């Protein structure tokens, strides 16, 4: 079957660094996406990894290891506005459908 | 400029009614999607169209019928609404179904 696992909730302090992990088991792999969703809003695209390694984009970085079926999203210099749900999604290569995780709800405290 | 737009933003209706949600994207993408997000926040794919052709049709009651008049528009019609249909419905688009998806603001449907 197709499965994506993420922690349900995480808490961190303003100014700190937090790492949100995602593991996946899918029949194929055509890339992994991270999205951010604030309460009451639509998901917005954060990052895309298709090759192993680290992709850095400002305060956010995303890492992928295809052999381990593992990715993480790293958020640096946390701000209160980073409190949101972070969704991991994998393009499993069939029918262009994304397999979505349940999301990690991140609370940033002052 | 709005990239992916949906109307209406809120929809409150009674059980048994029929309603439609409209979606338009001005990104020039060839693939559009409908998702349902329930109270548990899980994003469930319902349908996807590529250049007006249905390519994803998940296990969804046949009361739900999508329609794509052209590749910039994807509408969702729901017949005989039920309480369990209450959720937020998101439209999204992407290029060739391989790249990042851009989401509309969502339609919050409440069935009473």
PDB file of C-alpha atoms in Angstrom:
ATOM      1  CA  UNK A   1       0.000   0.000   0.000  1.00  0.00           C
ATOM      2  CA  UNK A   2       0.920   3.668  -0.095  1.00  0.00           C
ATOM      3  CA  UNK A   3       1.719   5.306   3.204  1.00  0.00           C
ATOM      4  CA  UNK A   4       3.185   8.542   4.519  1.00  0.00           C
ATOM      5  CA  UNK A   5       4.010   9.087   8.191  1.00  0.00           C
ATOM      6  CA  UNK A   6       4.580  12.402   9.947  1.00  0.00           C
ATOM      7  CA  UNK A   7       4.405  13.369  13.624  1.00  0.00           C
ATOM      8  CA  UNK A   8       0.982  14.736  14.500  1.00  0.00           C
ATOM      9  CA  UNK A   9       2.110  17.698  16.584  1.00  0.00           C
ATOM     10  CA  UNK A  10       5.291  19.562  17.426  1.00  0.00           C
ATOM     11  CA  UNK A  11       6.074  22.542  19.613  1.00  0.00           C
ATOM     12  CA  UNK A  12       9.040  24.891  19.336  1.00  0.00           C
ATOM     13  CA  UNK A  13      10.216  28.257  20.597  1.00  0.00           C
ATOM     14  CA  UNK A  14      10.501  31.467  18.614  1.00  0.00           C
ATOM     15  CA  UNK A  15      14.010  31.857  17.201  1.00  0.00           C
ATOM     16  CA  UNK A  16      14.801  28.141  17.453  1.00  0.00           C
ATOM     17  CA  UNK A  17      15.247  25.468  14.776  1.00  0.00           C
ATOM     18  CA  UNK A  18      12.755  22.641  14.230  1.00  0.00           C
ATOM     19  CA  UNK A  19      12.943  19.542  12.050  1.00  0.00           C
ATOM     20  CA  UNK A  20       9.764  17.867  10.814  1.00  0.00           C
ATOM     21  CA  UNK A  21      10.271  14.313   9.589  1.00  0.00           C
ATOM     22  CA  UNK A  22       8.378  12.404   6.926  1.00  0.00           C
ATOM     23  CA  UNK A  23       8.760   8.749   5.983  1.00  0.00           C
ATOM     24  CA  UNK A  24       7.052   7.192   3.002  1.00  0.00           C
ATOM     25  CA  UNK A  25       6.352   3.815   1.453  1.00  0.00           C
ATOM     26  CA  UNK A  26       5.006   4.155  -2.079  1.00  0.00           C
ATOM     27  CA  UNK A  27       4.895   1.983  -5.188  1.00  0.00           C
ATOM     28  CA  UNK A  28       6.891   4.543  -7.159  1.00  0.00           C
ATOM     29  CA  UNK A  29       8.610   7.872  -6.628  1.00  0.00           C
ATOM     30  CA  UNK A  30       8.591  11.000  -8.771  1.00  0.00           C
ATOM     31  CA  UNK A  31       9.299  13.608  -6.130  1.00  0.00           C
ATOM     32  CA  UNK A  32       8.368  14.759  -2.630  1.00  0.00           C
ATOM     33  CA  UNK A  33       6.651  18.022  -1.763  1.00  0.00           C
ATOM     34  CA  UNK A  34       6.270  20.030   1.412  1.00  0.00           C
ATOM     35  CA  UNK A  35       3.319  22.355   1.864  1.00  0.00           C
ATOM     36  CA  UNK A  36       2.383  24.798   4.604  1.00  0.00           C
ATOM     37  CA  UNK A  37      -1.231  25.278   5.655  1.00  0.00           C
ATOM     38  CA  UNK A  38      -2.315  27.962   8.092  1.00  0.00           C
ATOM     39  CA  UNK A  39      -5.605  27.418   9.913  1.00  0.00           C
ATOM     40  CA  UNK A  40      -8.543  28.265   7.676  1.00  0.00           C
ATOM     41  CA  UNK A  41      -6.375  28.743   4.606  1.00  0.00           C
ATOM     42  CA  UNK A  42      -5.266  26.766   1.568  1.00  0.00           C
ATOM     43  CA  UNK A  43      -2.033  24.730   1.433  1.00  0.00           C
ATOM     44  CA  UNK A  44       0.869  26.653  -0.113  1.00  0.00           C
ATOM     45  CA  UNK A  45       3.898  25.076  -1.762  1.00  0.00           C
ATOM     46  CA  UNK A  46       7.177  25.204   0.187  1.00  0.00           C
ATOM     47  CA  UNK A  47       9.655  22.827  -1.442  1.00  0.00           C
ATOM     48  CA  UNK A  48      10.215  19.981  -3.880  1.00  0.00           C
ATOM     49  CA  UNK A  49      12.862  17.236  -3.741  1.00  0.00           C
ATOM     50  CA  UNK A  50      13.364  14.611  -6.418  1.00  0.00           C
ATOM     51  CA  UNK A  51      17.079  13.870  -5.953  1.00  0.00           C
ATOM     52  CA  UNK A  52      18.850  12.967  -2.714  1.00  0.00           C
ATOM     53  CA  UNK A  53      20.222  15.844  -0.735  1.00  0.00           C
ATOM     54  CA  UNK A  54      19.350  19.188   0.764  1.00  0.00           C
ATOM     55  CA  UNK A  55      17.396  21.974  -0.940  1.00  0.00           C
ATOM     56  CA  UNK A  56      17.678  25.330   0.797  1.00  0.00           C
ATOM     57  CA  UNK A  57      15.241  28.164   0.383  1.00  0.00           C
ATOM     58  CA  UNK A  58      15.736  31.003   2.840  1.00  0.00           C
ATOM     59  CA  UNK A  59      14.814  29.929   6.367  1.00  0.00           C
ATOM     60  CA  UNK A  60      13.382  26.643   5.084  1.00  0.00           C
ATOM     61  CA  UNK A  61      15.353  23.609   3.885  1.00  0.00           C
ATOM     62  CA  UNK A  62      14.180  20.176   2.806  1.00  0.00           C
ATOM     63  CA  UNK A  63      16.178  16.968   2.699  1.00  0.00           C
ATOM     64  CA  UNK A  64      15.523  13.717   0.852  1.00  0.00           C
ATOM     65  CA  UNK A  65      16.945  10.204   1.072  1.00  0.00           C
ATOM     66  CA  UNK A  66      15.253   7.988  -1.509  1.00  0.00           C
ATOM     67  CA  UNK A  67      16.970   4.816  -0.311  1.00  0.00           C
ATOM     68  CA  UNK A  68      15.566   5.364   3.187  1.00  0.00           C
ATOM     69  CA  UNK A  69      12.174   6.677   2.086  1.00  0.00           C
ATOM     70  CA  UNK A  70      12.795   9.682   4.294  1.00  0.00           C
ATOM     71  CA  UNK A  71      12.561  13.441   4.134  1.00  0.00           C
ATOM     72  CA  UNK A  72      12.679  16.285   6.597  1.00  0.00           C
ATOM     73  CA  UNK A  73      11.723  19.939   6.557  1.00  0.00           C
ATOM     74  CA  UNK A  74      14.025  22.200   8.551  1.00  0.00           C
ATOM     75  CA  UNK A  75      12.743  25.559   9.722  1.00  0.00           C
ATOM     76  CA  UNK A  76      15.334  28.002  11.093  1.00  0.00           C
ATOM     77  CA  UNK A  77      14.913  31.219  13.092  1.00  0.00           C
ATOM     78  CA  UNK A  78      11.339  30.293  13.884  1.00  0.00           C
ATOM     79  CA  UNK A  79       8.760  33.058  13.861  1.00  0.00           C
ATOM     80  CA  UNK A  80       5.267  33.082  15.354  1.00  0.00           C
ATOM     81  CA  UNK A  81       3.832  33.127  11.831  1.00  0.00           C
ATOM     82  CA  UNK A  82       5.393  29.694  11.207  1.00  0.00           C
ATOM     83  CA  UNK A  83       2.688  28.172  13.426  1.00  0.00           C
ATOM     84  CA  UNK A  84       0.825  26.066  10.879  1.00  0.00           C
ATOM     85  CA  UNK A  85       0.327  22.542   9.619  1.00  0.00           C
ATOM     86  CA  UNK A  86       3.118  21.130   7.431  1.00  0.00           C
ATOM     87  CA  UNK A  87       2.087  18.534   4.880  1.00  0.00           C
ATOM     88  CA  UNK A  88       4.378  16.027   3.215  1.00  0.00           C
ATOM     89  CA  UNK A  89       3.202  14.648  -0.153  1.00  0.00           C
ATOM     90  CA  UNK A  90       4.759  12.156  -2.557  1.00  0.00           C
ATOM     91  CA  UNK A  91       4.222  11.857  -6.287  1.00  0.00           C
ATOM     92  CA  UNK A  92       4.122   8.087  -6.556  1.00  0.00           C
ATOM     93  CA  UNK A  93       4.266   8.251 -10.332  1.00  0.00           C
ATOM     94  CA  UNK A  94       0.900   6.691 -11.069  1.00  0.00           C
ATOM     95  CA  UNK A  95      -1.853   8.793 -12.554  1.00  0.00           C
ATOM     96  CA  UNK A  96      -0.127  11.981 -11.392  1.00  0.00           C
ATOM     97  CA  UNK A  97      -1.738  11.642  -7.966  1.00  0.00           C
ATOM     98  CA  UNK A  98      -0.049  12.944  -4.850  1.00  0.00           C
ATOM     99  CA  UNK A  99      -0.093  10.745  -1.759  1.00  0.00           C
ATOM    100  CA  UNK A 100      -0.575  13.076   1.205  1.00  0.00           C
ATOM    101  CA  UNK A 101       0.478  12.745   4.812  1.00  0.00           C
ATOM    102  CA  UNK A 102      -1.880  13.805   7.588  1.00  0.00           C
ATOM    103  CA  UNK A 103       0.253  16.856   8.351  1.00  0.00           C
ATOM    104  CA  UNK A 104       2.277  18.008  11.350  1.00  0.00           C
ATOM    105  CA  UNK A 105       0.745  20.795  13.400  1.00  0.00           C
ATOM    106  CA  UNK A 106       3.564  23.085  14.549  1.00  0.00           C
ATOM    107  CA  UNK A 107       3.016  25.517  17.401  1.00  0.00           C
ATOM    108  CA  UNK A 108       5.647  28.233  17.836  1.00  0.00           C
ATOM    109  CA  UNK A 109       5.666  29.725  21.329  1.00  0.00           C
ATOM    110  CA  UNK A 110       7.204  33.047  22.382  1.00  0.00           C
TER     111      UNK A 110
ATOM    112  CA  UNK B   1      -3.865  38.661  -9.851  1.00  0.00           C
ATOM    113  CA  UNK B   2      -5.605  35.623  -8.405  1.00  0.00           C
ATOM    114  CA  UNK B   3      -3.988  32.377  -9.570  1.00  0.00           C
ATOM    115  CA  UNK B   4      -6.638  29.827  -8.598  1.00  0.00           C
ATOM    116  CA  UNK B   5     -10.065  31.117  -7.642  1.00  0.00           C
ATOM    117  CA  UNK B   6     -13.141  29.334  -6.337  1.00  0.00           C
ATOM    118  CA  UNK B   7     -16.728  30.401  -5.838  1.00  0.00           C
ATOM    119  CA  UNK B   8     -18.459  30.476  -3.506  1.00  0.00           C
ATOM    120  CA  UNK B   9     -16.157  30.737  -0.483  1.00  0.00           C
ATOM    121  CA  UNK B  10     -18.903  29.634   1.887  1.00  0.00           C
ATOM    122  CA  UNK B  11     -21.907  27.449   1.126  1.00  0.00           C
ATOM    123  CA  UNK B  12     -24.586  26.590   3.672  1.00  0.00           C
ATOM    124  CA  UNK B  13     -27.385  24.375   2.438  1.00  0.00           C
ATOM    125  CA  UNK B  14     -29.865  21.743   3.552  1.00  0.00           C
ATOM    126  CA  UNK B  15     -29.711  18.008   3.108  1.00  0.00           C
ATOM    127  CA  UNK B  16     -31.076  16.828  -0.207  1.00  0.00           C
ATOM    128  CA  UNK B  17     -30.219  20.000  -2.123  1.00  0.00           C
ATOM    129  CA  UNK B  18     -28.005  20.145  -5.222  1.00  0.00           C
ATOM    130  CA  UNK B  19     -25.120  22.629  -5.351  1.00  0.00           C
ATOM    131  CA  UNK B  20     -22.165  23.541  -7.554  1.00  0.00           C
ATOM    132  CA  UNK B  21     -18.696  24.921  -6.858  1.00  0.00           C
ATOM    133  CA  UNK B  22     -16.726  26.652  -9.589  1.00  0.00           C
ATOM    134  CA  UNK B  23     -12.963  26.859 -10.045  1.00  0.00           C
ATOM    135  CA  UNK B  24     -10.819  28.836 -12.458  1.00  0.00           C
ATOM    136  CA  UNK B  25      -7.043  29.088 -12.844  1.00  0.00           C
ATOM    137  CA  UNK B  26      -5.102  31.693 -14.832  1.00  0.00           C
ATOM    138  CA  UNK B  27      -1.697  29.999 -14.519  1.00  0.00           C
ATOM    139  CA  UNK B  28      -1.858  28.263 -17.881  1.00  0.00           C
ATOM    140  CA  UNK B  29      -1.681  24.845 -16.184  1.00  0.00           C
ATOM    141  CA  UNK B  30      -3.023  21.760 -17.935  1.00  0.00           C
ATOM    142  CA  UNK B  31      -4.046  19.730 -14.868  1.00  0.00           C
ATOM    143  CA  UNK B  32      -6.703  20.577 -12.271  1.00  0.00           C
ATOM    144  CA  UNK B  33      -7.851  18.794  -9.129  1.00  0.00           C
ATOM    145  CA  UNK B  34     -10.629  18.654  -6.563  1.00  0.00           C
ATOM    146  CA  UNK B  35      -9.745  17.794  -2.966  1.00  0.00           C
ATOM    147  CA  UNK B  36     -11.921  17.318   0.115  1.00  0.00           C
ATOM    148  CA  UNK B  37     -10.500  18.268   3.517  1.00  0.00           C
ATOM    149  CA  UNK B  38     -12.563  17.080   6.444  1.00  0.00           C
ATOM    150  CA  UNK B  39     -12.501  18.095  10.094  1.00  0.00           C
ATOM    151  CA  UNK B  40      -9.477  15.854  10.677  1.00  0.00           C
ATOM    152  CA  UNK B  41      -7.583  17.945   8.121  1.00  0.00           C
ATOM    153  CA  UNK B  42      -6.811  15.026   5.797  1.00  0.00           C
ATOM    154  CA  UNK B  43      -6.563  16.116   2.161  1.00  0.00           C
ATOM    155  CA  UNK B  44      -8.356  13.541   0.023  1.00  0.00           C
ATOM    156  CA  UNK B  45      -8.065  13.667  -3.762  1.00  0.00           C
ATOM    157  CA  UNK B  46     -11.415  13.325  -5.488  1.00  0.00           C
ATOM    158  CA  UNK B  47     -10.877  14.057  -9.171  1.00  0.00           C
ATOM    159  CA  UNK B  48      -8.266  15.307 -11.578  1.00  0.00           C
ATOM    160  CA  UNK B  49      -8.520  16.518 -15.166  1.00  0.00           C
ATOM    161  CA  UNK B  50      -5.724  16.948 -17.672  1.00  0.00           C
ATOM    162  CA  UNK B  51      -6.629  19.053 -20.719  1.00  0.00           C
ATOM    163  CA  UNK B  52     -10.326  18.415 -20.077  1.00  0.00           C
ATOM    164  CA  UNK B  53      -9.812  14.647 -19.764  1.00  0.00           C
ATOM    165  CA  UNK B  54     -10.658  12.886 -16.482  1.00  0.00           C
ATOM    166  CA  UNK B  55      -7.476  11.128 -15.277  1.00  0.00           C
ATOM    167  CA  UNK B  56      -8.152  10.572 -11.571  1.00  0.00           C
ATOM    168  CA  UNK B  57     -11.510   9.413 -10.279  1.00  0.00           C
ATOM    169  CA  UNK B  58     -11.180   8.229  -6.704  1.00  0.00           C
ATOM    170  CA  UNK B  59     -13.765   6.300  -4.754  1.00  0.00           C
ATOM    171  CA  UNK B  60     -16.279   9.096  -4.491  1.00  0.00           C
ATOM    172  CA  UNK B  61     -20.099   8.749  -4.393  1.00  0.00           C
ATOM    173  CA  UNK B  62     -21.583   9.266  -7.844  1.00  0.00           C
ATOM    174  CA  UNK B  63     -23.533  12.177  -6.379  1.00  0.00           C
ATOM    175  CA  UNK B  64     -20.334  14.115  -7.083  1.00  0.00           C
ATOM    176  CA  UNK B  65     -19.812  14.987 -10.730  1.00  0.00           C
ATOM    177  CA  UNK B  66     -16.930  17.101 -12.016  1.00  0.00           C
ATOM    178  CA  UNK B  67     -17.022  18.970 -15.282  1.00  0.00           C
ATOM    179  CA  UNK B  68     -14.200  20.684 -17.143  1.00  0.00           C
ATOM    180  CA  UNK B  69     -15.442  22.946 -19.948  1.00  0.00           C
ATOM    181  CA  UNK B  70     -11.858  23.933 -20.781  1.00  0.00           C
ATOM    182  CA  UNK B  71      -8.455  23.444 -19.220  1.00  0.00           C
ATOM    183  CA  UNK B  72      -8.747  26.646 -17.161  1.00  0.00           C
ATOM    184  CA  UNK B  73     -12.002  25.647 -15.467  1.00  0.00           C
ATOM    185  CA  UNK B  74     -13.086  22.732 -13.317  1.00  0.00           C
ATOM    186  CA  UNK B  75     -16.482  22.689 -11.653  1.00  0.00           C
ATOM    187  CA  UNK B  76     -17.932  20.305  -9.083  1.00  0.00           C
ATOM    188  CA  UNK B  77     -21.621  19.513  -8.881  1.00  0.00           C
ATOM    189  CA  UNK B  78     -23.029  17.681  -5.883  1.00  0.00           C
ATOM    190  CA  UNK B  79     -26.489  16.100  -5.923  1.00  0.00           C
ATOM    191  CA  UNK B  80     -28.620  15.164  -2.930  1.00  0.00           C
ATOM    192  CA  UNK B  81     -26.279  16.668  -0.347  1.00  0.00           C
ATOM    193  CA  UNK B  82     -25.719  14.712   2.875  1.00  0.00           C
ATOM    194  CA  UNK B  83     -24.469  15.758   6.321  1.00  0.00           C
ATOM    195  CA  UNK B  84     -21.200  13.908   5.686  1.00  0.00           C
ATOM    196  CA  UNK B  85     -20.453  16.131   2.705  1.00  0.00           C
ATOM    197  CA  UNK B  86     -19.707  19.002   5.072  1.00  0.00           C
ATOM    198  CA  UNK B  87     -16.036  19.834   4.565  1.00  0.00           C
ATOM    199  CA  UNK B  88     -13.714  22.281   2.849  1.00  0.00           C
ATOM    200  CA  UNK B  89     -13.341  21.617  -0.875  1.00  0.00           C
ATOM    201  CA  UNK B  90     -10.133  22.796  -2.521  1.00  0.00           C
ATOM    202  CA  UNK B  91      -9.464  23.193  -6.189  1.00  0.00           C
ATOM    203  CA  UNK B  92      -5.827  23.021  -7.327  1.00  0.00           C
ATOM    204  CA  UNK B  93      -3.852  23.148 -10.544  1.00  0.00           C
ATOM    205  CA  UNK B  94      -0.406  22.080 -11.720  1.00  0.00           C
ATOM    206  CA  UNK B  95       1.578  21.712 -14.902  1.00  0.00           C
ATOM    207  CA  UNK B  96       1.602  18.179 -16.342  1.00  0.00           C
ATOM    208  CA  UNK B  97       0.649  16.776 -12.950  1.00  0.00           C
ATOM    209  CA  UNK B  98       4.322  16.484 -12.058  1.00  0.00           C
ATOM    210  CA  UNK B  99       5.083  19.787 -10.438  1.00  0.00           C
ATOM    211  CA  UNK B 100       3.831  21.703  -7.460  1.00  0.00           C
ATOM    212  CA  UNK B 101       0.112  22.230  -7.116  1.00  0.00           C
ATOM    213  CA  UNK B 102      -1.388  25.649  -6.522  1.00  0.00           C
ATOM    214  CA  UNK B 103      -4.526  25.680  -4.409  1.00  0.00           C
ATOM    215  CA  UNK B 104      -7.589  27.867  -4.501  1.00  0.00           C
ATOM    216  CA  UNK B 105      -8.827  29.476  -1.258  1.00  0.00           C
ATOM    217  CA  UNK B 106     -11.307  26.662  -0.601  1.00  0.00           C
ATOM    218  CA  UNK B 107     -15.091  26.415  -0.351  1.00  0.00           C
ATOM    219  CA  UNK B 108     -16.411  25.675   3.116  1.00  0.00           C
ATOM    220  CA  UNK B 109     -19.553  23.587   2.631  1.00  0.00           C
ATOM    221  CA  UNK B 110     -21.926  23.117   5.549  1.00  0.00           C
ATOM    222  CA  UNK B 111     -24.880  20.792   5.129  1.00  0.00           C
ATOM    223  CA  UNK B 112     -27.613  21.153   7.759  1.00  0.00           C
TER     224      UNK B 112
END
